[in-house]
Amino acid sequence: IANDALVDLPAPANISAWWNFGSLLGLCLAAQLITGLFLAMHYTADITMAFSSVAHICRDVNFGWLIRNMHANGASFFFICLYLHIGRGLYYGSYLYKETWNIGVVLFLLVMMTAFVGYVLP
């Protein structure tokens, strides 16, 4: 079973490293969700306590500084992978598959809206 799934798996001849960015997007999204949940456990959204809770996360929570930086830099890495994924789709003509492309455009717009909400937070 492993031989059929890993070694003898049929793949197109033009496959290259450019096709990895969809999987990297999923990995980045999972990392963003996990780090965001850990940050949400310690973050206080009150206007008088927001800055103090971020300082608490960075100073007092074990590896809180690392989780916060992973979350902040992970968002940038997510968008780098997203734009490279879109660029690969444009280069290889993936826009010819209308339904798949339209779903991608809707997902892109949802990601942009979600990112706006995330960037507004401190």
Coordinates of C-alpha atoms in Angstrom, one line a residue:
I1 CA 0.0 0.0 0.0
A2 CA 2.8 2.4 0.9
N3 CA 4.6 1.6 -2.4
D4 CA 1.5 2.5 -4.4
A5 CA 0.8 5.7 -2.5
L6 CA 4.4 7.0 -2.3
V7 CA 6.7 5.4 -4.9
D8 CA 4.5 4.5 -7.9
L9 CA 2.1 7.4 -7.5
P10 CA 1.3 8.8 -11.0
A11 CA 2.4 12.4 -11.3
P12 CA 2.3 14.9 -14.2
A13 CA 5.6 15.4 -16.1
N14 CA 5.6 19.2 -15.5
I15 CA 5.4 19.0 -11.7
S16 CA 7.9 21.1 -9.9
A17 CA 8.6 22.9 -6.6
W18 CA 6.0 25.5 -7.6
W19 CA 3.2 23.1 -6.8
N20 CA 4.1 22.9 -3.1
F21 CA 2.6 26.3 -2.2
G22 CA -0.9 25.0 -1.8
S23 CA 0.3 22.5 0.8
L24 CA 2.4 25.2 2.4
L25 CA -0.8 27.4 2.6
G26 CA -2.5 24.6 4.5
L27 CA 0.5 24.2 6.9
C28 CA 0.6 28.0 7.5
L29 CA -3.1 28.1 8.1
A30 CA -2.9 25.3 10.7
A31 CA 0.0 27.0 12.4
Q32 CA -1.9 30.3 12.5
L33 CA -4.9 28.6 14.0
I34 CA -2.9 26.9 16.7
T35 CA -0.8 29.9 17.7
G36 CA -3.9 32.1 17.5
L37 CA -5.7 29.8 19.9
F38 CA -2.8 29.8 22.3
L39 CA -2.6 33.7 22.2
A40 CA -6.4 34.0 22.6
M41 CA -6.2 32.0 25.9
H42 CA -4.1 34.8 27.4
Y43 CA -5.2 37.9 25.5
T44 CA -7.6 40.4 27.1
A45 CA -9.6 42.5 24.7
D46 CA -10.5 45.3 27.2
I47 CA -9.2 48.7 26.1
T48 CA -7.4 49.3 29.4
M49 CA -5.8 45.8 29.6
A50 CA -5.0 45.0 25.9
F51 CA -1.4 46.3 26.0
S52 CA -0.8 44.8 29.4
S53 CA -2.0 41.4 28.2
V54 CA 0.3 41.5 25.2
A55 CA 3.2 42.4 27.6
H56 CA 2.1 39.5 29.9
I57 CA 2.1 37.1 26.9
C58 CA 5.7 38.1 26.0
R59 CA 7.1 38.2 29.5
D60 CA 5.3 35.8 31.7
V61 CA 3.8 33.0 29.5
N62 CA 6.2 30.2 28.8
F63 CA 7.4 30.7 25.2
G64 CA 4.8 33.4 24.8
W65 CA 7.2 35.6 22.9
L66 CA 7.9 32.8 20.5
I67 CA 4.2 32.0 19.9
R68 CA 3.4 35.7 19.3
N69 CA 6.3 36.1 16.9
M70 CA 5.3 32.9 15.1
H71 CA 1.8 34.2 14.7
A72 CA 2.9 37.6 13.4
N73 CA 5.5 36.3 11.0
G74 CA 3.3 33.4 10.0
A75 CA 0.8 35.8 8.6
S76 CA 3.4 37.3 6.4
F77 CA 4.6 33.9 5.3
F78 CA 1.0 32.8 4.6
F79 CA 0.6 35.8 2.2
I80 CA 3.9 35.1 0.5
C81 CA 2.8 31.5 -0.2
L82 CA -0.7 32.8 -1.2
Y83 CA 0.7 35.2 -3.8
L84 CA 3.2 32.6 -5.1
H85 CA 0.3 30.1 -5.3
I86 CA -1.8 32.5 -7.3
G87 CA 1.2 33.4 -9.5
R88 CA 1.8 29.7 -10.3
G89 CA -1.9 29.3 -11.2
L90 CA -1.7 32.3 -13.6
Y91 CA 1.5 31.0 -15.1
Y92 CA 0.2 27.5 -15.7
G93 CA -3.2 28.6 -16.9
S94 CA -5.2 27.2 -14.0
Y95 CA -7.7 30.0 -14.5
L96 CA -9.1 28.0 -17.5
Y97 CA -10.8 25.7 -14.9
K98 CA -13.5 28.3 -14.1
E99 CA -15.2 26.6 -11.1
T100 CA -11.9 25.9 -9.3
W101 CA -10.6 29.4 -10.1
N102 CA -13.8 31.1 -8.9
I103 CA -13.6 29.2 -5.6
G104 CA -10.0 30.3 -5.2
V105 CA -11.0 33.9 -5.8
V106 CA -13.7 33.7 -3.2
L107 CA -11.2 32.1 -0.7
F108 CA -8.7 34.9 -1.6
L109 CA -11.3 37.6 -0.8
L110 CA -12.2 35.8 2.5
V111 CA -8.5 35.7 3.5
M112 CA -8.1 39.4 2.8
M113 CA -11.1 40.2 5.0
T114 CA -9.9 38.0 7.8
A115 CA -6.4 39.4 7.5
F116 CA -7.8 43.0 7.8
V117 CA -9.5 42.0 11.1
G118 CA -6.2 40.4 12.3
Y119 CA -4.0 43.3 11.4
V120 CA -6.3 45.8 13.2
L121 CA -5.6 44.0 16.5
P122 CA -2.3 44.9 18.3

